[in-house]
CSV table of C-alpha atoms and ligand atoms in Angstrom, one decimal:
chain,number,residue,atom,x,y,z
A,1048,MET,CA,13.9,-43.8,-38.0
A,1049,LYS,CA,16.6,-44.0,-35.3
A,1050,LYS,CA,17.3,-40.3,-35.8
A,1051,LEU,CA,13.6,-39.5,-35.5
A,1052,LEU,CA,13.4,-41.6,-32.3
A,1053,ALA,CA,16.5,-39.8,-30.9
A,1054,ALA,CA,14.9,-36.5,-31.7
A,1055,ILE,CA,11.7,-37.4,-30.0
A,1056,CYS,CA,13.6,-38.7,-27.0
A,1057,LEU,CA,15.5,-35.5,-26.8
A,1058,LEU,CA,12.3,-33.6,-27.0
A,1059,PHE,CA,10.9,-35.3,-24.0
A,1060,THR,CA,14.1,-35.5,-21.9
A,1061,ALA,CA,15.5,-32.0,-22.5
A,1062,PRO,CA,14.6,-29.6,-19.7
A,1063,LEU,CA,12.2,-26.9,-20.8
A,1064,VAL,CA,14.1,-23.7,-21.3
A,1065,ALA,CA,12.3,-20.8,-19.6
A,1066,GLN,CA,12.1,-17.5,-21.5
A,1067,VAL,CA,14.7,-15.2,-20.1
A,1068,THR,CA,14.3,-11.4,-20.2
A,1069,ALA,CA,17.5,-9.2,-20.0
A,1070,ILE,CA,17.2,-5.6,-19.0
A,1071,LYS,CA,20.1,-3.4,-19.9
A,1072,ALA,CA,19.8,-0.8,-17.1
A,1073,GLY,CA,21.7,2.5,-17.2
A,1074,THR,CA,21.5,3.0,-13.4
A,1075,VAL,CA,20.1,0.7,-10.8
A,1076,ILE,CA,19.0,2.2,-7.5
A,1077,ASP,CA,18.5,-0.1,-4.5
A,1078,PRO,CA,17.0,2.1,-1.8
A,1079,SER,CA,17.2,-0.5,0.9
A,1080,ARG,CA,21.0,-0.5,0.8
A,1081,GLY,CA,21.5,3.0,-0.7
A,1082,THR,CA,23.5,1.5,-3.6
A,1083,ILE,CA,23.7,3.0,-7.1
A,1084,LEU,CA,25.1,0.8,-9.7
A,1085,LYS,CA,25.9,1.8,-13.3
A,1086,ASP,CA,25.4,-0.2,-16.5
A,1087,GLN,CA,23.9,-3.3,-15.1
A,1088,VAL,CA,22.3,-6.3,-16.7
A,1089,ILE,CA,19.2,-7.7,-14.9
A,1090,LEU,CA,18.3,-11.2,-16.0
A,1091,ILE,CA,14.7,-12.3,-15.3
A,1092,GLU,CA,13.3,-15.7,-15.5
A,1093,GLN,CA,9.9,-17.0,-14.4
A,1094,GLY,CA,8.9,-13.7,-12.9
A,1095,LYS,CA,12.0,-13.4,-10.7
A,1096,ILE,CA,15.3,-11.6,-10.8
A,1097,LYS,CA,17.7,-14.4,-11.6
A,1098,ALA,CA,20.9,-12.4,-11.6
A,1099,ILE,CA,22.1,-8.8,-11.7
A,1100,GLY,CA,25.6,-7.6,-12.6
A,1101,SER,CA,27.7,-5.5,-14.9
A,1102,VAL,CA,29.4,-8.2,-16.9
A,1103,LEU,CA,26.6,-10.8,-17.2
A,1104,PRO,CA,26.4,-12.5,-20.6
A,1105,ILE,CA,22.9,-12.2,-22.1
A,1106,PRO,CA,21.7,-15.7,-23.1
A,1107,SER,CA,20.9,-16.3,-26.7
A,1108,GLY,CA,17.2,-16.0,-27.4
A,1109,ALA,CA,16.6,-13.7,-24.4
A,1110,GLN,CA,14.1,-10.9,-24.8
A,1111,VAL,CA,16.3,-7.8,-24.4
A,1112,ILE,CA,14.9,-4.5,-23.0
A,1113,ASP,CA,17.1,-1.5,-23.4
A,1114,LEU,CA,16.8,0.9,-20.5
A,1115,SER,CA,20.4,2.0,-20.8
A,1116,GLY,CA,19.3,5.7,-20.6
A,1117,GLU,CA,17.1,5.1,-17.6
A,1118,TRP,CA,17.1,4.9,-13.8
A,1119,VAL,CA,15.7,1.6,-12.6
A,1120,THR,CA,14.5,0.8,-9.1
A,1121,ALA,CA,12.0,-1.5,-7.3
A,1122,GLY,CA,8.3,-1.2,-7.9
A,1123,LEU,CA,6.6,1.3,-5.7
A,1124,MET,CA,4.3,0.5,-2.8
A,1125,ASP,CA,1.5,2.4,-1.2
A,1126,ALA,CA,0.5,1.0,2.2
A,1127,HIS,CA,-2.7,3.0,2.7
A,1128,THR,CA,-5.2,2.9,-0.1
A,1129,HIS,CA,-8.9,2.6,-0.5
A,1130,MET,CA,-9.2,1.5,-4.0
A,1131,THR,CA,-13.0,0.9,-4.1
A,1132,LEU,CA,-13.8,4.2,-2.4
A,1133,THR,CA,-14.5,7.6,-3.9
A,1134,GLU,CA,-16.1,10.2,-1.8
A,1135,ILE,CA,-18.3,12.2,-4.1
A,1136,GLU,CA,-17.5,15.6,-2.7
A,1137,GLY,CA,-15.9,17.1,0.4
A,1138,ASN,CA,-17.9,17.1,3.6
A,1139,ALA,CA,-20.3,14.5,2.3
A,1140,PRO,CA,-21.5,12.3,5.0
A,1141,PHE,CA,-19.0,9.5,5.3
A,1142,GLU,CA,-21.7,6.8,5.1
A,1143,SER,CA,-23.0,8.1,1.8
A,1144,PHE,CA,-20.7,5.8,-0.3
A,1145,TYR,CA,-21.8,2.6,1.2
A,1146,LEU,CA,-25.4,3.5,1.2
A,1147,ASN,CA,-25.4,4.4,-2.5
A,1148,GLU,CA,-23.1,1.9,-4.2
A,1149,SER,CA,-23.2,-1.8,-4.5
A,1150,THR,CA,-20.2,-4.0,-3.6
A,1151,THR,CA,-20.0,-5.2,-7.2
A,1152,TYR,CA,-19.7,-1.7,-8.5
A,1153,ARG,CA,-17.1,-0.8,-6.0
A,1154,GLY,CA,-15.1,-3.9,-6.8
A,1155,MET,CA,-15.0,-2.8,-10.4
A,1156,ARG,CA,-13.8,0.6,-9.3
A,1157,GLY,CA,-11.2,-1.1,-7.2
A,1158,LEU,CA,-9.9,-3.1,-10.1
A,1159,HIS,CA,-9.9,0.0,-12.3
A,1160,ASN,CA,-8.0,2.1,-9.8
A,1161,SER,CA,-5.5,-0.7,-9.0
A,1162,GLN,CA,-4.7,-1.2,-12.7
A,1163,ALA,CA,-4.3,2.6,-13.1
A,1164,LEU,CA,-1.8,2.7,-10.2
A,1165,LEU,CA,0.1,-0.2,-11.5
A,1166,SER,CA,0.6,1.5,-14.9
A,1167,GLN,CA,2.2,4.5,-13.1
A,1168,GLY,CA,4.6,2.4,-11.0
A,1169,PHE,CA,2.8,1.1,-7.9
A,1170,THR,CA,3.3,-2.7,-8.1
A,1171,THR,CA,2.0,-3.4,-4.5
A,1172,LEU,CA,-0.9,-1.9,-2.7
A,1173,ARG,CA,-2.1,-2.4,0.8
A,1174,ASP,CA,-5.8,-1.7,0.9
A,1175,VAL,CA,-7.0,-0.8,4.4
A,1176,GLY,CA,-10.7,-1.3,4.2
A,1177,ASN,CA,-13.9,0.5,3.1
A,1178,SER,CA,-14.7,-2.0,0.3
A,1179,GLY,CA,-18.2,-3.0,1.3
A,1180,GLU,CA,-18.6,-6.8,1.5
A,1181,TYR,CA,-14.9,-7.6,0.9
A,1182,ALA,CA,-14.8,-6.3,-2.6
A,1183,MET,CA,-11.0,-5.9,-2.5
A,1184,SER,CA,-10.5,-9.4,-1.4
A,1185,ASP,CA,-12.3,-10.5,-4.6
A,1186,VAL,CA,-10.3,-8.0,-6.7
A,1187,ARG,CA,-7.1,-9.5,-5.3
A,1188,ARG,CA,-8.4,-13.1,-6.0
A,1189,ALA,CA,-9.3,-12.1,-9.6
A,1190,ILE,CA,-5.8,-10.7,-10.2
A,1191,GLU,CA,-4.1,-13.7,-8.5
A,1192,GLN,CA,-6.2,-16.0,-10.8
A,1193,GLY,CA,-4.6,-14.3,-13.7
A,1194,TRP,CA,-8.0,-12.9,-15.0
A,1195,PHE,CA,-6.6,-9.4,-14.9
A,1196,ILE,CA,-3.2,-7.7,-14.8
A,1197,GLY,CA,-2.9,-5.9,-11.5
A,1198,PRO,CA,-0.6,-5.1,-8.6
A,1199,THR,CA,0.1,-7.3,-5.6
A,1200,ILE,CA,-2.7,-6.5,-3.2
A,1201,ILE,CA,-2.9,-7.0,0.6
A,1202,ASP,CA,-6.3,-6.1,1.8
A,1203,ALA,CA,-7.8,-5.6,5.2
A,1204,GLY,CA,-11.4,-6.8,4.7
A,1205,LYS,CA,-13.7,-4.8,6.9
A,1206,ILE,CA,-12.5,-2.1,9.3
A,1207,ILE,CA,-12.9,-3.2,12.9
A,1208,ALA,CA,-14.1,-0.3,15.1
A,1209,PRO,CA,-16.0,0.4,18.3
A,1210,PHE,CA,-19.8,0.6,17.8
A,1211,GLY,CA,-20.8,2.8,14.9
A,1212,GLY,CA,-17.7,2.4,12.7
A,1213,GLN,CA,-16.8,5.8,11.3
A,1214,SER,CA,-20.4,6.9,10.9
A,1215,ARG,CA,-21.9,10.0,12.4
A,1216,ASN,CA,-25.4,10.5,13.9
A,1217,MET,CA,-27.2,7.7,12.1
A,1218,PRO,CA,-30.7,7.2,13.4
A,1219,PRO,CA,-31.3,3.8,15.0
A,1220,HIS,CA,-33.5,2.4,12.3
A,1221,VAL,CA,-30.7,2.6,9.7
A,1222,GLY,CA,-27.8,2.1,12.1
A,1223,PRO,CA,-27.1,-1.5,11.1
A,1224,PHE,CA,-26.2,-0.4,7.5
A,1225,TRP,CA,-22.6,0.5,8.6
A,1226,GLY,CA,-22.2,-3.2,9.0
A,1227,PHE,CA,-21.7,-3.4,5.3
A,1228,GLU,CA,-18.5,-1.5,5.8
A,1229,TYR,CA,-17.3,-2.0,9.4
A,1230,ILE,CA,-17.4,-4.7,12.1
A,1231,ASP,CA,-18.6,-3.4,15.4
A,1232,ALA,CA,-16.3,-4.9,18.1
A,1233,ASP,CA,-16.4,-3.8,21.7
A,1234,GLY,CA,-14.4,-5.6,24.3
A,1235,PRO,CA,-11.5,-8.1,23.7
A,1236,ALA,CA,-13.8,-11.0,22.9
A,1237,GLU,CA,-15.6,-9.2,20.1
A,1238,VAL,CA,-12.3,-7.9,18.8
A,1239,ARG,CA,-11.0,-11.4,18.6
A,1240,LYS,CA,-14.1,-12.5,16.8
A,1241,ALA,CA,-13.9,-9.6,14.3
A,1242,VAL,CA,-10.2,-10.4,13.6
A,1243,ARG,CA,-11.0,-14.1,13.0
A,1244,THR,CA,-14.0,-13.1,10.7
A,1245,ASN,CA,-11.7,-10.9,8.6
A,1246,ILE,CA,-9.0,-13.6,8.3
A,1247,TYR,CA,-11.6,-16.1,7.3
A,1248,TYR,CA,-12.8,-13.9,4.4
A,1249,GLY,CA,-9.2,-13.3,3.2
A,1250,ALA,CA,-7.7,-10.3,5.0
A,1251,GLY,CA,-3.9,-10.0,4.8
A,1252,VAL,CA,-3.8,-7.2,7.4
A,1253,ILE,CA,-6.1,-6.2,10.2
A,1254,LYS,CA,-7.2,-2.6,10.3
A,1255,LEU,CA,-8.6,-1.0,13.5
A,1256,VAL,CA,-10.1,2.4,13.8
A,1257,ALA,CA,-9.3,3.5,17.3
A,1258,ASP,CA,-10.3,7.1,18.0
A,1259,ASN,CA,-13.0,8.1,15.6
A,1260,SER,CA,-15.7,7.9,18.3
A,1261,ALA,CA,-16.4,9.3,21.7
A,1262,TYR,CA,-15.0,6.0,23.0
A,1263,HIS,CA,-11.5,4.7,22.2
A,1264,TYR,CA,-10.0,1.2,22.1
A,1265,SER,CA,-8.4,0.1,25.3
A,1266,LEU,CA,-5.1,-1.6,25.8
A,1267,ASP,CA,-6.8,-5.0,26.4
A,1268,GLU,CA,-8.8,-4.6,23.1
A,1269,PHE,CA,-5.6,-3.8,21.2
A,1270,ARG,CA,-3.8,-6.7,22.8
A,1271,ALA,CA,-6.6,-9.1,21.7
A,1272,ALA,CA,-6.3,-7.9,18.1
A,1273,VAL,CA,-2.5,-8.2,18.1
A,1274,GLU,CA,-2.5,-11.6,19.6
A,1275,GLU,CA,-5.1,-13.0,17.1
A,1276,ALA,CA,-3.6,-11.4,14.0
A,1277,HIS,CA,0.0,-12.2,14.9
A,1278,HIS,CA,-1.0,-15.8,15.6
A,1279,ALA,CA,-2.2,-15.9,12.0
A,1280,GLY,CA,1.0,-14.3,10.8
A,1281,ILE,CA,-0.5,-11.0,9.7
A,1282,PRO,CA,0.1,-7.4,10.9
A,1283,VAL,CA,-2.2,-4.9,12.6
A,1284,ALA,CA,-2.7,-1.4,11.3
A,1285,VAL,CA,-4.4,1.2,13.5
A,1286,HIS,CA,-6.1,4.4,12.4
A,1287,VAL,CA,-5.3,6.8,15.3
A,1288,TYR,CA,-4.4,10.5,15.6
A,1289,SER,CA,-3.0,10.8,19.1
A,1290,GLY,CA,-3.9,10.7,22.8
A,1291,ASP,CA,-4.8,7.7,24.9
A,1292,ALA,CA,-5.8,5.5,21.9
A,1293,ALA,CA,-2.3,6.0,20.4
A,1294,ASP,CA,-0.7,5.2,23.8
A,1295,ASN,CA,-2.7,2.0,24.0
A,1296,ALA,CA,-2.0,0.9,20.4
A,1297,ILE,CA,1.8,1.5,20.8
A,1298,GLU,CA,1.9,-0.2,24.2
A,1299,ALA,CA,0.1,-3.3,22.7
A,1300,GLY,CA,2.7,-3.6,19.9
A,1301,VAL,CA,0.6,-3.0,16.8
A,1302,ASP,CA,2.6,-3.0,13.6
A,1303,SER,CA,1.7,0.4,12.2
A,1304,ILE,CA,0.1,3.6,13.2
A,1305,GLU,CA,-1.9,5.1,10.3
A,1306,HIS,CA,-2.1,8.9,10.2
A,1307,GLY,CA,-0.8,9.7,13.7
A,1308,PHE,CA,-1.2,13.4,12.8
A,1309,GLU,CA,-0.7,14.6,16.4
A,1310,LEU,CA,1.7,12.1,17.8
A,1311,THR,CA,3.9,13.5,20.6
A,1312,ASP,CA,7.7,13.1,20.7
A,1313,ALA,CA,7.3,10.6,23.5
A,1314,GLN,CA,4.9,8.5,21.4
A,1315,LEU,CA,7.2,8.6,18.4
A,1316,LYS,CA,10.1,7.6,20.6
A,1317,LYS,CA,8.2,4.6,21.9
A,1318,MET,CA,7.3,3.6,18.3
A,1319,LYS,CA,10.9,3.7,17.3
A,1320,ASP,CA,12.0,1.7,20.3
A,1321,LYS,CA,9.3,-1.0,19.6
A,1322,GLY,CA,9.9,-1.0,15.9
A,1323,ILE,CA,6.4,0.3,15.0
A,1324,PHE,CA,6.0,1.8,11.6
A,1325,LEU,CA,4.3,5.1,10.8
A,1326,VAL,CA,2.2,5.1,7.7
A,1327,SER,CA,1.9,8.8,7.6
A,1328,THR,CA,-0.8,9.5,4.9
A,1329,ASP,CA,0.5,13.1,4.5
A,1330,PHE,CA,-2.4,14.9,2.8
A,1331,PRO,CA,-1.2,17.9,0.7
A,1332,ARG,CA,-3.1,21.1,1.4
A,1333,ALA,CA,-4.8,21.0,-2.0
A,1334,HIS,CA,-6.3,17.6,-1.3
A,1335,LEU,CA,-7.4,18.6,2.2
A,1336,ASP,CA,-9.3,21.4,0.7
A,1337,ILE,CA,-11.3,18.9,-1.4
A,1338,VAL,CA,-11.7,16.3,1.4
A,1339,GLY,CA,-12.8,19.0,3.8
A,1340,THR,CA,-13.5,17.6,7.3
A,1341,SER,CA,-14.7,14.4,5.7
A,1342,GLY,CA,-18.0,14.8,7.5
A,1343,GLY,CA,-16.5,15.9,10.7
A,1344,ILE,CA,-13.8,13.2,11.0
A,1345,LEU,CA,-10.8,15.6,10.2
A,1346,PRO,CA,-9.9,19.0,11.6
A,1347,GLU,CA,-10.2,22.0,9.3
A,1348,PRO,CA,-7.5,21.9,6.4
A,1349,ALA,CA,-5.8,25.1,7.6
A,1350,VAL,CA,-5.2,23.5,11.0
A,1351,LEU,CA,-4.3,20.0,9.8
A,1352,ALA,CA,-1.9,20.7,7.0
A,1353,PRO,CA,1.0,22.2,9.1
A,1354,LYS,CA,0.5,19.6,11.8
A,1355,ILE,CA,1.0,16.8,9.2
A,1356,ILE,CA,4.3,18.3,8.0
A,1357,ASP,CA,5.6,18.9,11.6
A,1358,ARG,CA,4.8,15.4,12.7
A,1359,LEU,CA,6.5,13.9,9.6
A,1360,THR,CA,9.6,16.0,10.3
A,1361,ARG,CA,9.8,14.9,13.9
A,1362,ALA,CA,9.2,11.2,13.1
A,1363,HIS,CA,11.9,11.2,10.5
A,1364,LYS,CA,14.4,13.0,12.8
A,1365,MET,CA,13.7,10.5,15.6
A,1366,GLY,CA,14.3,7.5,13.3
A,1367,VAL,CA,10.8,6.1,13.2
A,1368,LYS,CA,10.4,3.6,10.4
A,1369,LEU,CA,8.4,5.5,7.8
A,1370,VAL,CA,6.2,3.9,5.1
A,1371,PHE,CA,4.6,5.7,2.3
A,1372,GLY,CA,0.8,5.7,2.4
A,1373,THR,CA,-1.6,8.1,0.8
A,1374,ASP,CA,-5.2,7.5,1.7
A,1375,VAL,CA,-6.5,9.2,-1.5
A,1376,VAL,CA,-10.3,8.9,-1.5
A,1377,VAL,CA,-11.4,11.7,-3.8
A,1378,ASP,CA,-11.0,12.4,-7.5
A,1379,MET,CA,-9.6,15.6,-9.0
A,1380,LYS,CA,-10.9,16.6,-12.4
A,1381,GLY,CA,-8.4,15.5,-15.2
A,1382,ARG,CA,-6.1,13.7,-12.8
A,1383,THR,CA,-5.5,10.0,-12.2
A,1384,ARG,CA,-5.3,8.7,-8.7
A,1385,ALA,CA,-1.6,7.9,-9.1
A,1386,ASP,CA,-1.0,11.6,-10.1
A,1387,MET,CA,-2.7,12.5,-6.9
A,1388,MET,CA,-0.6,10.0,-4.9
A,1389,PHE,CA,2.6,11.6,-6.2
A,1390,ASP,CA,1.4,14.9,-4.8
A,1391,TYR,CA,2.2,13.5,-1.4
A,1392,LEU,CA,5.9,13.6,-2.3
A,1393,GLY,CA,5.7,17.4,-2.0
A,1394,VAL,CA,4.8,17.1,1.7
A,1395,TRP,CA,7.7,14.7,2.3
A,1396,ARG,CA,10.0,17.3,0.7
A,1397,LEU,CA,8.6,20.1,2.9
A,1398,ALA,CA,9.3,17.8,5.9
A,1399,GLY,CA,13.0,17.8,4.8
A,1400,ILE,CA,13.3,14.2,3.9
A,1401,ALA,CA,15.9,13.1,1.4
A,1402,PRO,CA,14.8,11.3,-1.8
A,1403,GLN,CA,16.7,8.2,-0.8
A,1404,ASP,CA,14.7,7.9,2.4
A,1405,ILE,CA,11.4,8.7,0.5
A,1406,LEU,CA,12.2,5.9,-2.0
A,1407,ARG,CA,13.0,3.5,0.9
A,1408,ALA,CA,9.6,4.3,2.5
A,1409,MET,CA,8.0,3.5,-0.9
A,1410,THR,CA,9.8,0.2,-1.4
A,1411,SER,CA,11.8,-1.9,1.2
A,1412,ASN,CA,10.3,-0.3,4.3
A,1413,ALA,CA,6.8,-1.0,3.0
A,1414,ALA,CA,7.8,-4.5,2.2
A,1415,ASP,CA,9.0,-5.0,5.7
A,1416,LEU,CA,5.7,-3.8,7.1
A,1417,LEU,CA,3.7,-5.9,4.7
A,1418,ARG,CA,5.8,-8.9,5.6
A,1419,ILE,CA,6.7,-9.5,2.0
A,1420,GLU,CA,10.4,-8.4,2.3
A,1421,LYS,CA,11.7,-11.9,1.3
A,1422,VAL,CA,9.6,-11.7,-1.9
A,1423,ARG,CA,9.4,-8.1,-3.1
A,1424,GLY,CA,10.6,-4.5,-2.4
A,1425,ARG,CA,14.3,-4.6,-3.6
A,1426,VAL,CA,16.3,-5.1,-6.8
A,1427,ALA,CA,18.0,-8.3,-5.7
A,1428,GLU,CA,18.5,-11.8,-6.9
A,1429,GLY,CA,15.7,-14.2,-6.1
A,1430,LEU,CA,13.1,-11.5,-5.6
A,1431,ALA,CA,10.1,-10.8,-7.8
A,1432,ALA,CA,10.9,-8.8,-10.9
A,1433,ASP,CA,8.7,-5.8,-9.8
A,1434,LEU,CA,10.6,-2.9,-11.5
A,1435,VAL,CA,10.1,0.6,-12.6
A,1436,ALA,CA,12.3,2.9,-14.7
A,1437,MET,CA,12.3,6.6,-15.5
A,1438,PRO,CA,14.3,9.0,-17.6
A,1439,ALA,CA,15.6,11.2,-14.7
A,1440,ASN,CA,17.3,10.4,-11.4
A,1441,PRO,CA,14.8,10.3,-8.5
A,1442,LEU,CA,17.6,10.8,-6.1
A,1443,ASP,CA,18.2,14.3,-7.5
A,1444,ASP,CA,14.5,15.1,-7.5
A,1445,ILE,CA,11.9,12.6,-6.2
A,1446,GLU,CA,9.4,14.2,-8.5
A,1447,ALA,CA,11.1,12.1,-11.3
A,1448,LEU,CA,8.8,9.3,-10.2
A,1449,ARG,CA,6.0,11.1,-12.0
A,1450,LYS,CA,7.8,10.3,-15.2
A,1451,ILE,CA,8.0,6.5,-14.8
A,1452,ASP,CA,7.8,5.1,-18.4
A,1453,PHE,CA,8.5,1.5,-17.7
A,1454,VAL,CA,6.7,-0.9,-15.3
A,1455,MET,CA,7.4,-4.6,-14.9
A,1456,LYS,CA,5.3,-6.8,-12.6
A,1457,ASP,CA,6.4,-10.3,-11.8
A,1458,GLY,CA,8.5,-10.2,-14.9
A,1459,LYS,CA,5.7,-9.0,-17.2
A,1460,ILE,CA,6.0,-5.7,-18.8
A,1461,VAL,CA,2.9,-3.6,-18.2
A,1462,LYS,CA,4.2,-0.3,-19.4
A,1463,GLY,CA,6.9,0.5,-22.0
A,1464,SER,CA,7.9,-1.3,-25.1
A,1465,GLY,CA,6.9,-5.0,-25.0
A,1466,ALA,CA,3.9,-4.4,-22.7
A,1467,VAL,CA,1.5,-7.3,-22.5
A,1468,HIS,CA,-1.6,-5.0,-22.8
B,2106,ZN,ZN1,-7.7,5.6,5.2
């Protein structure tokens, strides 16, 4: 009896031993520091990296994953996605998707696309709008609830833009329909209200479209957005190509310029000085040919493609902080969206950027922009165990990322042996 009582006491007083996972990694790449470490053991407990080193003892009972023939690095991030959006065909009117599809349907597409990206190595996505009535906020909530496996998502809610959003030539009797997709905000007071509206409904980043209309956002309008968003601890991303709208955004101290296809050297220099990120969305020519002019929003592909490469080369040489973002909004037959996202790597190569720097733009730089650098984006003790592995060295050829065959998200294996689904 005494023995039994002692055993019961032990049962209730002994600390619960958390399951430990041990990864035997052939090579660990930490792009943030440029370190390459051979034959490492990564110990993972409760979703986080508990320890990493070459001579770590593996606790008995640990789940052991053998990646000794693989290159392991931090989970990838894409800072410019539209997971719920698929433009049916190039040159379709931009408004056709939100007039023809329900928010519920788009939410399901958003979850489907998010899971597909996770399985190919993208463990964090920043979704910058075009999700109807906050569909991506609900996809994020459903994943956070544990109902579905999915990447970490930071979503923008509705895009804030001058009157009309990104629509073109809509007649007055159907004009209000763009309100399903955009918030009209003209003048600092309306911009503040729009930022607060998005924060209320769950936005983790504020997205402004600044120069898609005949009228552009002013310095005062940008300042209002930055002040409101930063007060709530979230960053401001601005869709802008060049010109006075880019000048105003940079001067106001927004956090990232999205696209910036025609930024001048002077604008890039000012971005570097102010620590503003460029999320460069470098469309490959083959994608531009499908997107077309996106209903008149973009220049012709033959004009735009070389400009994108030139601007990326200049930004990199000047030391602007670069973050990988793709902006894929079309489907190619027989290809996944992640396949298409990896096509962007070819543009970065054409711009003369080394694999190490590309990898940094896809991990730690992105984490800095998303304000999650203390939680994710590096292979380091105390950070989330968001890891990918592949059989070839991405520092020799960045295209190795296409062969990612192991994905771990918050310590759970989502691809490779031991996957949870
Ligand atoms: Zn976009």
